[in-house]
Tab-separated table of C-alpha atoms in Angstrom:
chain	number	residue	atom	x	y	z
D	1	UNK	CA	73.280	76.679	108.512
D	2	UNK	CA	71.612	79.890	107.894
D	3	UNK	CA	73.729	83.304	107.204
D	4	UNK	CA	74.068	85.229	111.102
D	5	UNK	CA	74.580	89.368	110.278
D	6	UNK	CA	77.463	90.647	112.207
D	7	UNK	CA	77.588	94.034	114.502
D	8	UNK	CA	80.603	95.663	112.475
D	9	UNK	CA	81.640	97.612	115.442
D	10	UNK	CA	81.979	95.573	117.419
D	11	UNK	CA	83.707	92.914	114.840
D	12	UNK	CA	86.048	95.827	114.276
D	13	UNK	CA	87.024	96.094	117.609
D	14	UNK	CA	87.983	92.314	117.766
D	15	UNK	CA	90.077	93.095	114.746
D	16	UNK	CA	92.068	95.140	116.620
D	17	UNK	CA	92.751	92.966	119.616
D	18	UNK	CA	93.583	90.418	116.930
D	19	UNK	CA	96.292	92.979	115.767
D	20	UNK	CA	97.740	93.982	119.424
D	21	UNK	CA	101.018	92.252	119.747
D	22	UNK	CA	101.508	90.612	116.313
D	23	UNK	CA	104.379	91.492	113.665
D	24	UNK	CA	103.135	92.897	110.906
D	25	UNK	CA	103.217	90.768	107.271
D	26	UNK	CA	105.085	92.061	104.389
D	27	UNK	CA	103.582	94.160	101.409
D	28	UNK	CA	105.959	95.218	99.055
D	29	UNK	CA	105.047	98.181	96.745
D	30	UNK	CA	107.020	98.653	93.824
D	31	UNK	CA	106.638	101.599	91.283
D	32	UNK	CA	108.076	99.430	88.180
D	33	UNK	CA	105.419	97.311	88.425
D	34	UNK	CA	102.677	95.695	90.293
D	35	UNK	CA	104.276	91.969	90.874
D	36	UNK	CA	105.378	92.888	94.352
D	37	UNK	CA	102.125	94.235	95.917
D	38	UNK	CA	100.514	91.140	94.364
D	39	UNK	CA	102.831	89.145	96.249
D	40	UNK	CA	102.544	90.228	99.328
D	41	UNK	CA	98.625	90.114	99.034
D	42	UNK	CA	98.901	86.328	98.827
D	43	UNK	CA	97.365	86.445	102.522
D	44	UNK	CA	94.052	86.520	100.955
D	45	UNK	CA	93.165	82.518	99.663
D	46	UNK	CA	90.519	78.958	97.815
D	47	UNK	CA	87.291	77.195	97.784
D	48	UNK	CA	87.027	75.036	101.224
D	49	UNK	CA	87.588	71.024	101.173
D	50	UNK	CA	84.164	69.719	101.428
D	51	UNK	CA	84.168	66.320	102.606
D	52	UNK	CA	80.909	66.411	104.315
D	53	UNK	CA	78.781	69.331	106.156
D	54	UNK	CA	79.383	68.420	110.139
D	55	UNK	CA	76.199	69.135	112.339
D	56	UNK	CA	77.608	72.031	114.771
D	57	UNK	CA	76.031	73.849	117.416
D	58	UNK	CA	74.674	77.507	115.838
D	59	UNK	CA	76.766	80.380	116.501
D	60	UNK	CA	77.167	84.245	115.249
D	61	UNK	CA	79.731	86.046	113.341
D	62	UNK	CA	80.497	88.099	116.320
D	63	UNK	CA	80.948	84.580	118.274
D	64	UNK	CA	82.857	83.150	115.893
D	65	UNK	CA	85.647	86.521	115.691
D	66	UNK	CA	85.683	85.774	119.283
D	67	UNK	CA	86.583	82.088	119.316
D	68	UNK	CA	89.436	82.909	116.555
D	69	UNK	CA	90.802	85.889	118.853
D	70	UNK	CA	90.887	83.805	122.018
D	71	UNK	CA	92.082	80.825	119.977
D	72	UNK	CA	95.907	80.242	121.538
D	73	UNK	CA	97.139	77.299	119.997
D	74	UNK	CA	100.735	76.658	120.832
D	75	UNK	CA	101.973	74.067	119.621
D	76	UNK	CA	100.926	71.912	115.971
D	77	UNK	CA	102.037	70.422	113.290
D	78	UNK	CA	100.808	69.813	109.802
D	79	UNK	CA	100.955	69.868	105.889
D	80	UNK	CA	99.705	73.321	104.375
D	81	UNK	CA	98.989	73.600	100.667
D	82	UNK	CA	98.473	76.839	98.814
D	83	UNK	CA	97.955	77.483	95.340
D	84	UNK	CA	98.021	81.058	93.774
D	85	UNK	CA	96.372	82.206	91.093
D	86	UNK	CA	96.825	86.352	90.610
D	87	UNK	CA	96.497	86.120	87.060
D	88	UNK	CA	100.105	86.818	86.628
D	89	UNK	CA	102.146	85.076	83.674
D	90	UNK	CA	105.266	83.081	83.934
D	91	UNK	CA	108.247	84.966	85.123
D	92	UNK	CA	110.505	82.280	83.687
D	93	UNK	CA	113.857	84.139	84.211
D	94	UNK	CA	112.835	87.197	85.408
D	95	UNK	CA	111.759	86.829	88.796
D	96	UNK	CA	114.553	87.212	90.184
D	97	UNK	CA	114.210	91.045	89.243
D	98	UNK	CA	111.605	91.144	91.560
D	99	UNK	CA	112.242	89.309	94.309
D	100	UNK	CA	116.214	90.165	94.960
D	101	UNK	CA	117.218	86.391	93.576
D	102	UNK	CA	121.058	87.818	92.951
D	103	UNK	CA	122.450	84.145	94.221
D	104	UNK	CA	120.724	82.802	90.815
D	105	UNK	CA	122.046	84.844	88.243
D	106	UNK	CA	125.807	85.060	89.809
D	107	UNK	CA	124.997	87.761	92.076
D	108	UNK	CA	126.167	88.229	95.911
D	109	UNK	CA	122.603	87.234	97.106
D	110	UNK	CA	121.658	83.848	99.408
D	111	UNK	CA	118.987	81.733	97.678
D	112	UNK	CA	118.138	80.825	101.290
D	113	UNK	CA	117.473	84.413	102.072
D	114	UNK	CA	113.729	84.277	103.266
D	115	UNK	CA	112.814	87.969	102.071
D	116	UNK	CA	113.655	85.940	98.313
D	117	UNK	CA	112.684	82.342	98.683
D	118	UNK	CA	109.039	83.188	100.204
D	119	UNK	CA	108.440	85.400	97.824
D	120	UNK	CA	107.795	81.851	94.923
D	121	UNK	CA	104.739	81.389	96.592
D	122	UNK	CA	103.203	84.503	94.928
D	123	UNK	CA	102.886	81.687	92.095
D	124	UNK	CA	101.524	77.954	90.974
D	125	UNK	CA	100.789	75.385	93.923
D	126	UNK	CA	103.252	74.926	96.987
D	127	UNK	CA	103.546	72.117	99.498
D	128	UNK	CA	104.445	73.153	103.182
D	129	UNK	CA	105.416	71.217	106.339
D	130	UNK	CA	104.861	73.216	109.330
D	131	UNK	CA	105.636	72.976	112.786
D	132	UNK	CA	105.326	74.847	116.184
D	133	UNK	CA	106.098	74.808	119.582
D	134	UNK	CA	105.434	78.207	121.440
D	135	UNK	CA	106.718	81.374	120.477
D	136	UNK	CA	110.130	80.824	120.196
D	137	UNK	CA	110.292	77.483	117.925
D	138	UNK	CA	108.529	77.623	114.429
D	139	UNK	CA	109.253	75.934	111.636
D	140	UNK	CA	108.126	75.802	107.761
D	141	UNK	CA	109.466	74.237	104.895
D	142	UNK	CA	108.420	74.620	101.397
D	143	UNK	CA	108.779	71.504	99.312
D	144	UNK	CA	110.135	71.411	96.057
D	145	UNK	CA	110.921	68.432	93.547
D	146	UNK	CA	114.145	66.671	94.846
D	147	UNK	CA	114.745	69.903	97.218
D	148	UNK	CA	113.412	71.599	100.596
D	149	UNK	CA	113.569	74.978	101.943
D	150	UNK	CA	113.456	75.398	105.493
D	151	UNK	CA	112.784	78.615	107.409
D	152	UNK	CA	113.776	77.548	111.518
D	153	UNK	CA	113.146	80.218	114.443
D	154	UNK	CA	114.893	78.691	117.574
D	155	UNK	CA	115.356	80.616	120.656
D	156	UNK	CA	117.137	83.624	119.039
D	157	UNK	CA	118.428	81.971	116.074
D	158	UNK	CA	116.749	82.587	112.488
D	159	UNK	CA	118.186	79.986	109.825
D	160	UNK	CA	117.397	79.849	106.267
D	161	UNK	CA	118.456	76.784	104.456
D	162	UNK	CA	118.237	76.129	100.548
D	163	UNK	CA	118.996	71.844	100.050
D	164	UNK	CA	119.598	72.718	96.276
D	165	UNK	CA	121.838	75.577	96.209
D	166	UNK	CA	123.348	74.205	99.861
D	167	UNK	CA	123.074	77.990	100.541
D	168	UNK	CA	122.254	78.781	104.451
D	169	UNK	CA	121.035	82.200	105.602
D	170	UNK	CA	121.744	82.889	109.694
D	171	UNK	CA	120.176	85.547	111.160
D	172	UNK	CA	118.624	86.281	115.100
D	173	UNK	CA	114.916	86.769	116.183
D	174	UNK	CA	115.450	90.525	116.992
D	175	UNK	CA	117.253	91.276	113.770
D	176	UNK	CA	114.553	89.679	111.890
D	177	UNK	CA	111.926	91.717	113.864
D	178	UNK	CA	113.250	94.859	112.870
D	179	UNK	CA	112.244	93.876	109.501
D	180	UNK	CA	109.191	92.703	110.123
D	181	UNK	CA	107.616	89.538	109.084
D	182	UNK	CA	107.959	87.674	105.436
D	183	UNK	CA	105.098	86.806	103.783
D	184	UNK	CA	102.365	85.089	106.069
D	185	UNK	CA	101.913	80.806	105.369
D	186	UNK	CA	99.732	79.503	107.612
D	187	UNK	CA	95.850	80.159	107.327
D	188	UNK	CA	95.524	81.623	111.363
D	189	UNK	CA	98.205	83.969	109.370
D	190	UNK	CA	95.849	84.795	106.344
D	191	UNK	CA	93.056	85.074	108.785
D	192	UNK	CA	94.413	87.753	111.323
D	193	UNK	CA	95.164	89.892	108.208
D	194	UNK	CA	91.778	89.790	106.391
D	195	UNK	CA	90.046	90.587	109.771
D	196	UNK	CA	91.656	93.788	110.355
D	197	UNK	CA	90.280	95.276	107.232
D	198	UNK	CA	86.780	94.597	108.824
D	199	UNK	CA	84.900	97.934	109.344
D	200	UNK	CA	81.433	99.399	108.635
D	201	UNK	CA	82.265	98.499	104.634
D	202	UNK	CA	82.368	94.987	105.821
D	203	UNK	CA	79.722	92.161	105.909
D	204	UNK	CA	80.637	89.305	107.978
D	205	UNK	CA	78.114	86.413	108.139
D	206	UNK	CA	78.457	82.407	109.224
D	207	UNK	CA	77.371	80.401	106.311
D	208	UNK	CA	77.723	76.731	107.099
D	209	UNK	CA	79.918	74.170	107.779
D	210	UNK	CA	82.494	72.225	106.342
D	211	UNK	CA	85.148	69.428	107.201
D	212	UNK	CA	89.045	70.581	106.827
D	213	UNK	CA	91.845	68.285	106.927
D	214	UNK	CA	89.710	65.922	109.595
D	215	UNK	CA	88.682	68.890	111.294
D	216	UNK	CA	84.718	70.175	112.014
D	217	UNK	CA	84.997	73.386	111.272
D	218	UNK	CA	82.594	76.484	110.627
D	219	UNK	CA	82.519	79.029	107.662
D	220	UNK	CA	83.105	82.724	108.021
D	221	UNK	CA	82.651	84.891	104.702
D	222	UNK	CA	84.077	87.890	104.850
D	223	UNK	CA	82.494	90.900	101.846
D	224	UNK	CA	83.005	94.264	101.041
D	225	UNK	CA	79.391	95.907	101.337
D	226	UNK	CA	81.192	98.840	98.252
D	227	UNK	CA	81.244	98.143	94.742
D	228	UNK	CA	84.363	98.164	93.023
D	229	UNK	CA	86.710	96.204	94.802
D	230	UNK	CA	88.360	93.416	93.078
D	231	UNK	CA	87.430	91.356	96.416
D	232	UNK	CA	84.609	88.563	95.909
D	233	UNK	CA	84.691	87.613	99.180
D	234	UNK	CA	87.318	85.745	101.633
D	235	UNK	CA	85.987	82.573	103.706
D	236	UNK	CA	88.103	81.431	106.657
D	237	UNK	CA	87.178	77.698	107.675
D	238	UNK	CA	87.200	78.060	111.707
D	239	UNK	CA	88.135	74.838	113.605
D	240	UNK	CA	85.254	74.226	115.958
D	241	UNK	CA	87.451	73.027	118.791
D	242	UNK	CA	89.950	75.272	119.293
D	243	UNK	CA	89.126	78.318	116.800
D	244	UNK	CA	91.639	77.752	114.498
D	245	UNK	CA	91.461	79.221	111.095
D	246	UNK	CA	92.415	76.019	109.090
D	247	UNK	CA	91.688	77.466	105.784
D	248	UNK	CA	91.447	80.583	103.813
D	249	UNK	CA	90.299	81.347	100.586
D	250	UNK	CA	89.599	84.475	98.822
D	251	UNK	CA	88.046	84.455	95.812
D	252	UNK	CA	87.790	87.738	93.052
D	253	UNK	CA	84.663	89.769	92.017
D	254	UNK	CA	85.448	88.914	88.684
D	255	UNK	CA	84.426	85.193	89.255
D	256	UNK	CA	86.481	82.084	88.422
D	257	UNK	CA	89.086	79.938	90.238
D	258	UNK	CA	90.253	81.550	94.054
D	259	UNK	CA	93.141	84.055	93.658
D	260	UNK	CA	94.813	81.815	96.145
D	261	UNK	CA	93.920	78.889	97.729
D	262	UNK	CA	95.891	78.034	101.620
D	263	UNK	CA	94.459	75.180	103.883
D	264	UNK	CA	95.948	72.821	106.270
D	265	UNK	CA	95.706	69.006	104.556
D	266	UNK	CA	96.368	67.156	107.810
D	267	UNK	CA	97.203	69.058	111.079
D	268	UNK	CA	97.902	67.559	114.805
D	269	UNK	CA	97.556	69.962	118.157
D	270	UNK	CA	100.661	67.271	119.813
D	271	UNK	CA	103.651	68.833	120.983
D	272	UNK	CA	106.515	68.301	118.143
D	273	UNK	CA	109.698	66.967	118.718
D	274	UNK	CA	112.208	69.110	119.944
D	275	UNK	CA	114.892	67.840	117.105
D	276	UNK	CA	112.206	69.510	114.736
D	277	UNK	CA	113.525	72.798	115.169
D	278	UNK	CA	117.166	71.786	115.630
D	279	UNK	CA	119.550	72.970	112.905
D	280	UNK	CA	123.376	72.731	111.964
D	281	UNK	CA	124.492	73.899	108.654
D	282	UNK	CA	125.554	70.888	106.254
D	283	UNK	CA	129.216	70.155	105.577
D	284	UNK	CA	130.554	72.544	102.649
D	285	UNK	CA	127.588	75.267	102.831
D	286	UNK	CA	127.630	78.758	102.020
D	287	UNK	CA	126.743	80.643	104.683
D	288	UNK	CA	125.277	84.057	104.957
D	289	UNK	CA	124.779	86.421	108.106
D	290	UNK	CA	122.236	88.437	108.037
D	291	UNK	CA	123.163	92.172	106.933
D	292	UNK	CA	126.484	90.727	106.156
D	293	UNK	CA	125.820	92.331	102.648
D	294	UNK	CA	122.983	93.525	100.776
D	295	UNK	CA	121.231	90.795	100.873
D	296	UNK	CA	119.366	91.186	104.150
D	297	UNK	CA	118.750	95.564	103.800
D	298	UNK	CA	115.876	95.946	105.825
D	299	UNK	CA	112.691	96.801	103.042
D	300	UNK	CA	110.219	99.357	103.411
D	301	UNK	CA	107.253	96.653	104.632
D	302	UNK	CA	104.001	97.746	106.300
D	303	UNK	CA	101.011	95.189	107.702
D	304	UNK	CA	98.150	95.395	105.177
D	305	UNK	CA	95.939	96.942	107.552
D	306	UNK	CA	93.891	97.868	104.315
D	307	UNK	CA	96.116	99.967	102.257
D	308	UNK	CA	96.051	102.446	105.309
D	309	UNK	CA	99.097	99.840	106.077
D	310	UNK	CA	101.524	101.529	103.442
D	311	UNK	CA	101.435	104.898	105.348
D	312	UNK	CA	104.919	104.850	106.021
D	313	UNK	CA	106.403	105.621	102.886
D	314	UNK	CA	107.227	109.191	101.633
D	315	UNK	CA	104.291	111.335	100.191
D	316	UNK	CA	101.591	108.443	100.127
D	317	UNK	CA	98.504	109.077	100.473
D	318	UNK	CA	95.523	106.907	100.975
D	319	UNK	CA	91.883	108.056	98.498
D	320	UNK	CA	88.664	106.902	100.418
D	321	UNK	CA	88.316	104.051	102.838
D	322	UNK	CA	87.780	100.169	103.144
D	323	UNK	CA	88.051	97.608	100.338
D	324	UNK	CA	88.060	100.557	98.049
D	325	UNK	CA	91.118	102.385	99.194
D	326	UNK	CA	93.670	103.470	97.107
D	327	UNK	CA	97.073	104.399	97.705
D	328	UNK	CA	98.861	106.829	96.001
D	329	UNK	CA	102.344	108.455	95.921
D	330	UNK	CA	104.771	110.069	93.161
D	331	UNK	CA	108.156	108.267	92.150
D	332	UNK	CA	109.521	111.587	91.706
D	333	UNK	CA	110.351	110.277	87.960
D	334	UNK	CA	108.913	109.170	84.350
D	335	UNK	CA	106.442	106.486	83.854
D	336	UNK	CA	106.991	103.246	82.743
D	337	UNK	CA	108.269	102.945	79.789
D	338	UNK	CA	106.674	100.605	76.963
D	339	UNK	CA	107.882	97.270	76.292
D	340	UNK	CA	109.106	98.328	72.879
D	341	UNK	CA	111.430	100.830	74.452
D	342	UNK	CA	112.779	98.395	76.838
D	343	UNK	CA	113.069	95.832	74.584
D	344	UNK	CA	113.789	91.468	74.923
D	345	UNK	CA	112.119	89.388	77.394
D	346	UNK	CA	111.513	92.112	80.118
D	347	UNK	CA	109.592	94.701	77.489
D	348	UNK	CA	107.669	91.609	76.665
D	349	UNK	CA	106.362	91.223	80.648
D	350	UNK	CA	105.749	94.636	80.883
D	351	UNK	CA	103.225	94.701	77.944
D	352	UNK	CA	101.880	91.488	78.878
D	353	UNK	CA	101.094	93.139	82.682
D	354	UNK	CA	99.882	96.450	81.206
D	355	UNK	CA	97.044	98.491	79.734
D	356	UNK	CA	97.426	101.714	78.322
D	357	UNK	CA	94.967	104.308	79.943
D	358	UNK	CA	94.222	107.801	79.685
D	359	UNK	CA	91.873	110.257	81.244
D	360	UNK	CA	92.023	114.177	82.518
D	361	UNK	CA	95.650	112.861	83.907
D	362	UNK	CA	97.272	112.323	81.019
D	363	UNK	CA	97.808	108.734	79.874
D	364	UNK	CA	99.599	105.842	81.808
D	365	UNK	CA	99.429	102.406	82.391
D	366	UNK	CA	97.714	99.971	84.297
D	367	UNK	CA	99.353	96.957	85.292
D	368	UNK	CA	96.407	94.193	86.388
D	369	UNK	CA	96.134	90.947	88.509
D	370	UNK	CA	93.090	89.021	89.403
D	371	UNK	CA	93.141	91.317	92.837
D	372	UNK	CA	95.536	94.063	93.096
D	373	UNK	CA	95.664	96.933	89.944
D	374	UNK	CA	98.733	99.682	89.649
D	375	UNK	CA	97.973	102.663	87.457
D	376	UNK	CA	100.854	104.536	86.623
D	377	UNK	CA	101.311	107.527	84.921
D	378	UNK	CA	103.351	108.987	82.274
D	379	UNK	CA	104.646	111.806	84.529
D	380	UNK	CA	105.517	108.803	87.732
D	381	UNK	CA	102.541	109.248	89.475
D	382	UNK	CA	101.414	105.925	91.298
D	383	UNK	CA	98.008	104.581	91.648
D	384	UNK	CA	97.897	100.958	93.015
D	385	UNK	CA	94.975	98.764	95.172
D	386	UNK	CA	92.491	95.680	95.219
D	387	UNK	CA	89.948	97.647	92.739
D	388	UNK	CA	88.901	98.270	88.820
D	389	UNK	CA	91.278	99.574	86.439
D	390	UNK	CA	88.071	102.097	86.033
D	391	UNK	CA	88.285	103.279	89.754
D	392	UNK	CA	92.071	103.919	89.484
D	393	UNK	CA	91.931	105.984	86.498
D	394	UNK	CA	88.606	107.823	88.114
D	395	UNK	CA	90.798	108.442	91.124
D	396	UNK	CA	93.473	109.970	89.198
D	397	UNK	CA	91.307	112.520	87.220
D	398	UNK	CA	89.742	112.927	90.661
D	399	UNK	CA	93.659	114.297	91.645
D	400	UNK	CA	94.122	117.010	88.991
């Protein structure tokens, strides 16, 4: 099936009713390093399963942001599998100085805490079961080797629960709301977030078709018209009954394997059993209520409406527009230091994340994945988006 041009006004505007009533995924931005924006990017995802191209009826981008927007699913069931590839090497022991882990290394924090436990699949393959039943009854567990984590939404109840550690985390749909979404897992997810970056720096074209997880399904590609984004291109596979994003992959500039790969493996539209969402901590858990100690602090998390979605933190600033946005803000501090200076395992991340730079700005360093690059500078200054190390250290001579 031939390529169909979108209108990119009129895509925009469907972006935004897409956006109109949703909570808003997590992005984390941290000035030590670039691991947690690269983890909350993980909304952007692999090549499609091609089992066969199905013969479907022609239709246009602009249809086809349509049937997604007006697609209201309620109620499914499914395997999703997502593997991530940002380029990133192994944390080992040291993710947990990222991601608030304090329940592994003896701390106060719940390993069932979501704001932690989503956070793994920034990383390597992950199996998930998911479930739903309207808006008040979701379900998704991530699989692990003799273990299961389970993330229930019930009515107003929240639960967290960790089989391993036999750690529960308890929280309620409001509290939860004030701190916005975790990290998005199912492809309709992936998709809503990709399509409100679409503006005039956008091409958005129907290029095919493709079979997903028994599904017919059509192909949206989603490009940045701009050179110098780190973005190849995203494709959503679109279930042709019910509009259905069933699979999202986005794939670098740079070429290779998808940054991350997130597609439904089998999914049924049936209502699921109502014992699906039921939940009673185990016998001899630990137990954790939300905001019962630090464990739950609500972060500073914005949607990743382009970077324009980081806005609410102090002094930022966002440098030109689209897929080649950058956001910048001072840390009121010193750069990072070397891995030298730090010293042991943690120096040794640091240098294997960074690249020294210099320019008019001084020098700095730029800590790289496969999508999203962090340039900071000697004197704290932070420069961090989905573009070239060369475009963040233009930016920042651009700023003296």
């Amino acid at each position: 099936m031939a390529p169909y041009e979108s209108d990119d006004s009129t895509l925009a505007e469907e972006a935004d009713d897409l956006r109109a009533g949703r909570r808003k995924a997590a992005r984390y931005v941290v000035p030590v390093a670039v691991v947690g924006v690269a983890a909350a990017t993980i909304g952007l995802v692999p090549a499609l399963a091609d089992s066969g191209d199905p013969d479907l009826p022609k239709i246009s981008a602009q249809e086809l942001v349509e049937k997604i927007a007006a697609s209201d699913v309620q109620q499914l069931s499914g395997t999703v599998k997502i593997t991530t590839d940002l380029g990133l090497p192994d944390f080992g022991g040291l993710g947990d100085a990222f991601t608030g882990g304090g329940a592994r290394s003896g701390g106060d924090g719940s390993s069932a805490d979501p704001s932690t436990k989503l956070t793994e699949l920034a990383t390597g393959t992950h199996t998930l079961r998911v479930a739903s039943d309207g808006p008040d009854k979701q379900k998704v567990s991530i699989l692990e080797d003799a273990a299961e984590y389970s993330l229930i939404h019930n009515g107003k109840d929240v639960w967290g629960y960790d089989s391993k550690s036999n750690e529960v985390f308890h929280g309620t749909a409001d509290e939860s709301a004030k701190h916005d979404e975790e990290a998005p897992a199912t492809p309709k997810d992936f998709a809503d977030d990709a399509l409100k970056a679409v503006d005039d720096t956008t091409s958005v074209t129907v290029e095919g078709t493709a079979q997903v997880a028994g599904r017919d399904a059509y192909r949206l590609v989603i490009k940045p018209k701009d050179d110098g984004s780190t973005i190849g291109q995203i494709t959503v596979a679109v279930d042709a009954g019910t509009g259905l994003p069933l699979k999202f992959t986005l794939t670098p500039s740079s070429g290779g394997a998808a940054v991350v790969d997130a597609g439904f493996t089998q999914v049924s539209f049936a209502k699921p059993a109502a014992s699906t969402f039921d939940f009673t901590p185990p016998k001899g858990a630990k137990v954790t209520e939300e905001d019962s100690d630090g464990t739950a602090a609500p972060r500073d998390k914005r949607g990743p409406e382009g970077l324009g979605g980081l806005g609410g933190l102090d002094g930022l600033n966002v440098i030109g527009d689209g897929w080649d946005s950058i956001a910048t803000f001072d840390t009121g501090g010193q750069g990072i230091p070397s891995g030298s200076e730090v010293g042991g395992d943690f120096g040794g991340f640091l240098d294997s994340l960074g690249d020294k730079a210099s320019g008019k700005f001084g020098e700095g360093t730029v800590f790289k994945t496969r999508l999203i690059n962090a340039l900071i500078t000697d004197d704290g200054k932070v420069y961090v988006g989905a573009v070239t190390k060369d475009a963040l250290v233009k930016a920042a001579d651009a700023a003296q």
